[in-house]
Amino acid sequence: MTDDNARLAIVTRWSWIKKKQKEYLDQKRETVRKYVDGESHYFDGHRYLLSIVKAQRSAKVTIAGNGRIELHCSDDAPYSAKQKAFDAFYRQHLNEFLRRNLPKWCKALNVDLPEIRVQRMRTKWGSCNPKSNRIMINLELAKKPLRCVEYIIAHELVHLRVRHHSSEFIALLETVMPDWRYHKDILNSLPLAYDEWTY
Ligand SMILES: [Zn+2]
């Protein structure tokens, strides 16, 4: 794309970009997590209540019974260590889910198994680079229902075959997930993680 073409593309899509930004800002936000007893934490589409469990080793997160999620850490564990433990927990969960489920979606869509990266993303649930056969999945998805994660997997895999959200794209997505709109709506209605949005 030349500079002029890029500029034109942005100008013609400006109202759409603004609308999307507003939608993003209007979504209910999760407040900053404090990592204290009784605080709500989401995992797998469910709300869990946090229990702090005293431990000497490095901070670790586990799921306990009765809708509890446990953070094992020492009394003097810094905030960053607690945050890191949650991220590691979410990352492991997502990676395992992807490892188990990606092959069947690739087969259904007749695409090669891509390289997958789970990472923090500010504005998207996923992204796809067909050239390098690489897909990025937002770490935040670990908090959402698994079917929503599958919707993002299917969506990004369809991009390996169809670049834009054209009628061809939607038709292909619908062959493997006829109810994709429902999962998309759920994703868009759930609170996003707290994020200092700079727009
Ligand atoms: Zn897309």
PDB file of C-alpha atoms and ligand atoms in Angstrom:
ATOM      1  CA  MET A   1       0.000   0.000   0.000  1.00  0.00           C
ATOM      2  CA  THR A   2       1.271   3.490  -0.795  1.00  0.00           C
ATOM      3  CA  ASP A   3       1.018   6.270   1.821  1.00  0.00           C
ATOM      4  CA  ASP A   4      -1.860   7.863  -0.079  1.00  0.00           C
ATOM      5  CA  ASN A   5      -3.753   4.606  -0.232  1.00  0.00           C
ATOM      6  CA  ALA A   6      -3.201   4.030   3.478  1.00  0.00           C
ATOM      7  CA  ARG A   7      -4.427   7.529   4.286  1.00  0.00           C
ATOM      8  CA  LEU A   8      -7.497   7.067   2.120  1.00  0.00           C
ATOM      9  CA  ALA A   9      -8.240   3.720   3.758  1.00  0.00           C
ATOM     10  CA  ILE A  10      -8.146   5.333   7.211  1.00  0.00           C
ATOM     11  CA  VAL A  11     -10.255   8.322   6.171  1.00  0.00           C
ATOM     12  CA  THR A  12     -12.949   6.162   4.589  1.00  0.00           C
ATOM     13  CA  ARG A  13     -13.070   3.916   7.651  1.00  0.00           C
ATOM     14  CA  TRP A  14     -12.833   6.681  10.234  1.00  0.00           C
ATOM     15  CA  SER A  15     -16.455   6.592  11.394  1.00  0.00           C
ATOM     16  CA  TRP A  16     -16.244   2.800  11.707  1.00  0.00           C
ATOM     17  CA  ILE A  17     -13.016   3.102  13.739  1.00  0.00           C
ATOM     18  CA  LYS A  18     -14.629   5.705  16.022  1.00  0.00           C
ATOM     19  CA  LYS A  19     -17.719   3.560  16.474  1.00  0.00           C
ATOM     20  CA  LYS A  20     -15.601   0.537  17.450  1.00  0.00           C
ATOM     21  CA  GLN A  21     -13.589   2.607  19.904  1.00  0.00           C
ATOM     22  CA  LYS A  22     -16.784   3.807  21.549  1.00  0.00           C
ATOM     23  CA  GLU A  23     -18.182   0.283  21.774  1.00  0.00           C
ATOM     24  CA  TYR A  24     -14.973  -0.838  23.419  1.00  0.00           C
ATOM     25  CA  LEU A  25     -15.081   1.982  25.949  1.00  0.00           C
ATOM     26  CA  ASP A  26     -18.764   1.384  26.694  1.00  0.00           C
ATOM     27  CA  GLN A  27     -18.203  -2.229  27.661  1.00  0.00           C
ATOM     28  CA  LYS A  28     -18.269  -2.811  31.366  1.00  0.00           C
ATOM     29  CA  ARG A  29     -14.749  -3.002  32.757  1.00  0.00           C
ATOM     30  CA  GLU A  30     -13.399  -5.194  35.458  1.00  0.00           C
ATOM     31  CA  THR A  31     -11.920  -3.038  38.180  1.00  0.00           C
ATOM     32  CA  VAL A  32      -8.257  -3.473  39.122  1.00  0.00           C
ATOM     33  CA  ARG A  33      -7.685  -6.757  40.943  1.00  0.00           C
ATOM     34  CA  LYS A  34      -6.270  -6.377  44.436  1.00  0.00           C
ATOM     35  CA  TYR A  35      -5.641 -10.095  45.106  1.00  0.00           C
ATOM     36  CA  VAL A  36      -7.442 -10.148  48.444  1.00  0.00           C
ATOM     37  CA  ASP A  37      -9.678 -12.798  50.040  1.00  0.00           C
ATOM     38  CA  GLY A  38     -13.199 -12.953  48.611  1.00  0.00           C
ATOM     39  CA  GLU A  39     -12.402 -11.033  45.445  1.00  0.00           C
ATOM     40  CA  SER A  40     -14.040 -12.220  42.187  1.00  0.00           C
ATOM     41  CA  HIS A  41     -11.844 -13.775  39.516  1.00  0.00           C
ATOM     42  CA  TYR A  42     -13.090 -15.218  36.257  1.00  0.00           C
ATOM     43  CA  PHE A  43     -11.937 -18.478  34.745  1.00  0.00           C
ATOM     44  CA  ASP A  44     -13.500 -20.616  32.014  1.00  0.00           C
ATOM     45  CA  GLY A  45     -16.602 -18.435  31.946  1.00  0.00           C
ATOM     46  CA  HIS A  46     -17.253 -18.826  35.668  1.00  0.00           C
ATOM     47  CA  ARG A  47     -16.800 -16.481  38.575  1.00  0.00           C
ATOM     48  CA  TYR A  48     -14.590 -17.745  41.390  1.00  0.00           C
ATOM     49  CA  LEU A  49     -13.932 -16.235  44.795  1.00  0.00           C
ATOM     50  CA  LEU A  50     -10.323 -15.819  45.725  1.00  0.00           C
ATOM     51  CA  SER A  51      -8.749 -17.417  48.804  1.00  0.00           C
ATOM     52  CA  ILE A  52      -5.239 -16.427  49.756  1.00  0.00           C
ATOM     53  CA  VAL A  53      -3.301 -19.451  51.033  1.00  0.00           C
ATOM     54  CA  LYS A  54      -0.067 -18.863  52.859  1.00  0.00           C
ATOM     55  CA  ALA A  55       2.893 -20.612  51.215  1.00  0.00           C
ATOM     56  CA  GLN A  56       6.640 -20.192  51.212  1.00  0.00           C
ATOM     57  CA  ARG A  57       7.285 -21.096  47.579  1.00  0.00           C
ATOM     58  CA  SER A  58       6.755 -18.796  44.609  1.00  0.00           C
ATOM     59  CA  ALA A  59       3.177 -17.678  44.007  1.00  0.00           C
ATOM     60  CA  LYS A  60       0.857 -20.167  42.338  1.00  0.00           C
ATOM     61  CA  VAL A  61      -2.846 -20.261  41.382  1.00  0.00           C
ATOM     62  CA  THR A  62      -5.059 -23.357  41.652  1.00  0.00           C
ATOM     63  CA  ILE A  63      -8.778 -24.086  41.375  1.00  0.00           C
ATOM     64  CA  ALA A  64     -10.279 -25.389  44.627  1.00  0.00           C
ATOM     65  CA  GLY A  65     -13.778 -26.767  45.270  1.00  0.00           C
ATOM     66  CA  ASN A  66     -16.838 -24.645  46.127  1.00  0.00           C
ATOM     67  CA  GLY A  67     -16.220 -22.049  43.448  1.00  0.00           C
ATOM     68  CA  ARG A  68     -12.939 -20.968  44.980  1.00  0.00           C
ATOM     69  CA  ILE A  69      -9.730 -20.053  43.244  1.00  0.00           C
ATOM     70  CA  GLU A  70      -6.634 -20.158  45.451  1.00  0.00           C
ATOM     71  CA  LEU A  71      -3.568 -17.986  45.309  1.00  0.00           C
ATOM     72  CA  HIS A  72      -0.724 -19.649  47.194  1.00  0.00           C
ATOM     73  CA  CYS A  73       1.864 -17.063  48.147  1.00  0.00           C
ATOM     74  CA  SER A  74       3.984 -15.745  50.984  1.00  0.00           C
ATOM     75  CA  ASP A  75       2.853 -12.802  53.155  1.00  0.00           C
ATOM     76  CA  ASP A  76       5.363 -10.484  51.556  1.00  0.00           C
ATOM     77  CA  ALA A  77       4.764 -11.525  47.930  1.00  0.00           C
ATOM     78  CA  PRO A  78       4.734  -8.355  45.793  1.00  0.00           C
ATOM     79  CA  TYR A  79       1.717  -7.422  43.680  1.00  0.00           C
ATOM     80  CA  SER A  80       3.636  -8.209  40.497  1.00  0.00           C
ATOM     81  CA  ALA A  81       4.310 -11.786  41.654  1.00  0.00           C
ATOM     82  CA  LYS A  82       0.580 -12.348  42.276  1.00  0.00           C
ATOM     83  CA  GLN A  83      -0.309 -10.925  38.893  1.00  0.00           C
ATOM     84  CA  LYS A  84       2.357 -13.096  37.267  1.00  0.00           C
ATOM     85  CA  ALA A  85       1.002 -16.206  38.983  1.00  0.00           C
ATOM     86  CA  PHE A  86      -2.483 -15.485  37.579  1.00  0.00           C
ATOM     87  CA  ASP A  87      -1.092 -14.848  34.110  1.00  0.00           C
ATOM     88  CA  ALA A  88       0.864 -18.122  34.204  1.00  0.00           C
ATOM     89  CA  PHE A  89      -2.250 -19.983  35.338  1.00  0.00           C
ATOM     90  CA  TYR A  90      -4.373 -18.482  32.541  1.00  0.00           C
ATOM     91  CA  ARG A  91      -1.650 -19.036  29.954  1.00  0.00           C
ATOM     92  CA  GLN A  92      -1.214 -22.698  30.841  1.00  0.00           C
ATOM     93  CA  HIS A  93      -4.960 -23.269  30.719  1.00  0.00           C
ATOM     94  CA  LEU A  94      -5.280 -21.642  27.284  1.00  0.00           C
ATOM     95  CA  ASN A  95      -2.235 -23.410  25.869  1.00  0.00           C
ATOM     96  CA  GLU A  96      -3.581 -26.778  26.979  1.00  0.00           C
ATOM     97  CA  PHE A  97      -6.991 -26.021  25.532  1.00  0.00           C
ATOM     98  CA  LEU A  98      -5.434 -24.929  22.223  1.00  0.00           C
ATOM     99  CA  ARG A  99      -3.192 -27.988  22.042  1.00  0.00           C
ATOM    100  CA  ARG A 100      -6.212 -30.269  22.509  1.00  0.00           C
ATOM    101  CA  ASN A 101      -8.654 -28.419  20.236  1.00  0.00           C
ATOM    102  CA  LEU A 102      -6.698 -26.771  17.464  1.00  0.00           C
ATOM    103  CA  PRO A 103      -6.154 -29.930  15.330  1.00  0.00           C
ATOM    104  CA  LYS A 104      -9.877 -30.629  14.976  1.00  0.00           C
ATOM    105  CA  TRP A 105     -10.590 -27.030  13.882  1.00  0.00           C
ATOM    106  CA  CYS A 106      -7.708 -27.102  11.388  1.00  0.00           C
ATOM    107  CA  LYS A 107      -9.068 -30.325   9.968  1.00  0.00           C
ATOM    108  CA  ALA A 108     -12.609 -28.932   9.716  1.00  0.00           C
ATOM    109  CA  LEU A 109     -11.330 -25.830   7.901  1.00  0.00           C
ATOM    110  CA  ASN A 110      -8.724 -27.690   5.853  1.00  0.00           C
ATOM    111  CA  VAL A 111      -5.794 -25.515   6.934  1.00  0.00           C
ATOM    112  CA  ASP A 112      -2.304 -26.402   8.192  1.00  0.00           C
ATOM    113  CA  LEU A 113      -1.705 -26.287  11.917  1.00  0.00           C
ATOM    114  CA  PRO A 114      -0.524 -22.712  12.554  1.00  0.00           C
ATOM    115  CA  GLU A 115       1.960 -21.490  15.106  1.00  0.00           C
ATOM    116  CA  ILE A 116      -0.048 -20.171  18.048  1.00  0.00           C
ATOM    117  CA  ARG A 117       0.961 -17.541  20.564  1.00  0.00           C
ATOM    118  CA  VAL A 118      -0.991 -16.592  23.637  1.00  0.00           C
ATOM    119  CA  GLN A 119      -0.332 -13.041  24.667  1.00  0.00           C
ATOM    120  CA  ARG A 120      -1.792  -9.914  26.213  1.00  0.00           C
ATOM    121  CA  MET A 121      -3.548  -7.900  23.555  1.00  0.00           C
ATOM    122  CA  ARG A 122      -5.198  -4.577  24.182  1.00  0.00           C
ATOM    123  CA  THR A 123      -7.923  -4.364  21.572  1.00  0.00           C
ATOM    124  CA  LYS A 124      -8.516  -7.763  19.999  1.00  0.00           C
ATOM    125  CA  TRP A 125      -9.421 -11.285  21.047  1.00  0.00           C
ATOM    126  CA  GLY A 126      -7.178 -12.721  18.389  1.00  0.00           C
ATOM    127  CA  SER A 127      -5.254 -11.942  15.242  1.00  0.00           C
ATOM    128  CA  CYS A 128      -3.920 -13.843  12.288  1.00  0.00           C
ATOM    129  CA  ASN A 129      -0.912 -13.521  10.005  1.00  0.00           C
ATOM    130  CA  PRO A 130      -1.529 -15.844   7.041  1.00  0.00           C
ATOM    131  CA  LYS A 131       1.926 -15.162   5.564  1.00  0.00           C
ATOM    132  CA  SER A 132       3.772 -16.552   8.567  1.00  0.00           C
ATOM    133  CA  ASN A 133       0.938 -18.989   9.367  1.00  0.00           C
ATOM    134  CA  ARG A 134       0.766 -17.545  12.873  1.00  0.00           C
ATOM    135  CA  ILE A 135      -2.194 -16.854  15.139  1.00  0.00           C
ATOM    136  CA  MET A 136      -2.227 -14.762  18.298  1.00  0.00           C
ATOM    137  CA  ILE A 137      -4.775 -15.431  20.996  1.00  0.00           C
ATOM    138  CA  ASN A 138      -5.547 -12.923  23.743  1.00  0.00           C
ATOM    139  CA  LEU A 139      -4.625 -14.176  27.233  1.00  0.00           C
ATOM    140  CA  GLU A 140      -7.913 -12.663  28.500  1.00  0.00           C
ATOM    141  CA  LEU A 141      -9.805 -15.439  26.729  1.00  0.00           C
ATOM    142  CA  ALA A 142      -8.844 -17.801  29.559  1.00  0.00           C
ATOM    143  CA  LYS A 143     -11.533 -16.025  31.601  1.00  0.00           C
ATOM    144  CA  LYS A 144     -14.250 -16.618  29.021  1.00  0.00           C
ATOM    145  CA  PRO A 145     -16.449 -19.663  28.246  1.00  0.00           C
ATOM    146  CA  LEU A 146     -14.555 -22.298  26.249  1.00  0.00           C
ATOM    147  CA  ARG A 147     -17.018 -22.131  23.367  1.00  0.00           C
ATOM    148  CA  CYS A 148     -16.116 -18.439  22.991  1.00  0.00           C
ATOM    149  CA  VAL A 149     -12.441 -19.414  22.821  1.00  0.00           C
ATOM    150  CA  GLU A 150     -13.362 -21.881  20.079  1.00  0.00           C
ATOM    151  CA  TYR A 151     -15.185 -19.136  18.207  1.00  0.00           C
ATOM    152  CA  ILE A 152     -11.998 -17.045  18.198  1.00  0.00           C
ATOM    153  CA  ILE A 153      -9.948 -20.080  17.095  1.00  0.00           C
ATOM    154  CA  ALA A 154     -12.378 -20.769  14.236  1.00  0.00           C
ATOM    155  CA  HIS A 155     -12.495 -17.081  13.287  1.00  0.00           C
ATOM    156  CA  GLU A 156      -8.723 -16.727  13.119  1.00  0.00           C
ATOM    157  CA  LEU A 157      -8.302 -20.026  11.238  1.00  0.00           C
ATOM    158  CA  VAL A 158     -10.825 -18.881   8.627  1.00  0.00           C
ATOM    159  CA  HIS A 159      -8.542 -15.866   8.106  1.00  0.00           C
ATOM    160  CA  LEU A 160      -5.839 -18.283   6.928  1.00  0.00           C
ATOM    161  CA  ARG A 161      -8.098 -18.846   3.913  1.00  0.00           C
ATOM    162  CA  VAL A 162     -10.080 -15.604   3.612  1.00  0.00           C
ATOM    163  CA  ARG A 163      -8.450 -12.340   4.584  1.00  0.00           C
ATOM    164  CA  HIS A 164     -11.385  -9.974   5.064  1.00  0.00           C
ATOM    165  CA  HIS A 165     -14.740 -10.344   6.777  1.00  0.00           C
ATOM    166  CA  SER A 166     -16.442 -10.856   3.429  1.00  0.00           C
ATOM    167  CA  SER A 167     -19.518 -12.954   2.641  1.00  0.00           C
ATOM    168  CA  GLU A 168     -17.067 -15.730   1.709  1.00  0.00           C
ATOM    169  CA  PHE A 169     -15.505 -15.448   5.181  1.00  0.00           C
ATOM    170  CA  ILE A 170     -18.878 -15.650   6.942  1.00  0.00           C
ATOM    171  CA  ALA A 171     -20.050 -18.560   4.779  1.00  0.00           C
ATOM    172  CA  LEU A 172     -16.912 -20.542   5.636  1.00  0.00           C
ATOM    173  CA  LEU A 173     -17.184 -19.735   9.352  1.00  0.00           C
ATOM    174  CA  GLU A 174     -20.821 -20.812   9.306  1.00  0.00           C
ATOM    175  CA  THR A 175     -19.982 -24.230   7.880  1.00  0.00           C
ATOM    176  CA  VAL A 176     -17.934 -25.037  11.013  1.00  0.00           C
ATOM    177  CA  MET A 177     -19.768 -22.932  13.630  1.00  0.00           C
ATOM    178  CA  PRO A 178     -23.333 -22.031  12.625  1.00  0.00           C
ATOM    179  CA  ASP A 179     -23.998 -20.278  15.964  1.00  0.00           C
ATOM    180  CA  TRP A 180     -20.869 -18.093  15.929  1.00  0.00           C
ATOM    181  CA  ARG A 181     -22.869 -14.861  16.382  1.00  0.00           C
ATOM    182  CA  TYR A 182     -24.140 -16.066  19.728  1.00  0.00           C
ATOM    183  CA  HIS A 183     -20.589 -16.635  21.018  1.00  0.00           C
ATOM    184  CA  LYS A 184     -19.429 -13.337  19.607  1.00  0.00           C
ATOM    185  CA  ASP A 185     -22.256 -11.543  21.442  1.00  0.00           C
ATOM    186  CA  ILE A 186     -21.327 -13.278  24.695  1.00  0.00           C
ATOM    187  CA  LEU A 187     -17.709 -12.181  24.301  1.00  0.00           C
ATOM    188  CA  ASN A 188     -18.761  -8.619  23.644  1.00  0.00           C
ATOM    189  CA  SER A 189     -21.110  -8.536  26.626  1.00  0.00           C
ATOM    190  CA  LEU A 190     -18.646  -9.848  29.203  1.00  0.00           C
ATOM    191  CA  PRO A 191     -16.488  -7.408  31.120  1.00  0.00           C
ATOM    192  CA  LEU A 192     -13.091  -6.792  29.658  1.00  0.00           C
ATOM    193  CA  ALA A 193     -10.099  -6.878  31.911  1.00  0.00           C
ATOM    194  CA  TYR A 194      -9.141  -3.637  33.491  1.00  0.00           C
ATOM    195  CA  ASP A 195      -7.083  -1.704  31.029  1.00  0.00           C
ATOM    196  CA  GLU A 196      -5.887   1.869  31.063  1.00  0.00           C
ATOM    197  CA  TRP A 197      -7.265   2.774  27.707  1.00  0.00           C
ATOM    198  CA  THR A 198      -5.462   5.741  26.254  1.00  0.00           C
ATOM    199  CA  TYR A 199      -7.879   6.992  23.583  1.00  0.00           C
TER     200      TYR A 199
HETATM  201 ZN    ZN B   1     -11.343 -11.284  11.779  1.00  0.00          ZN
END
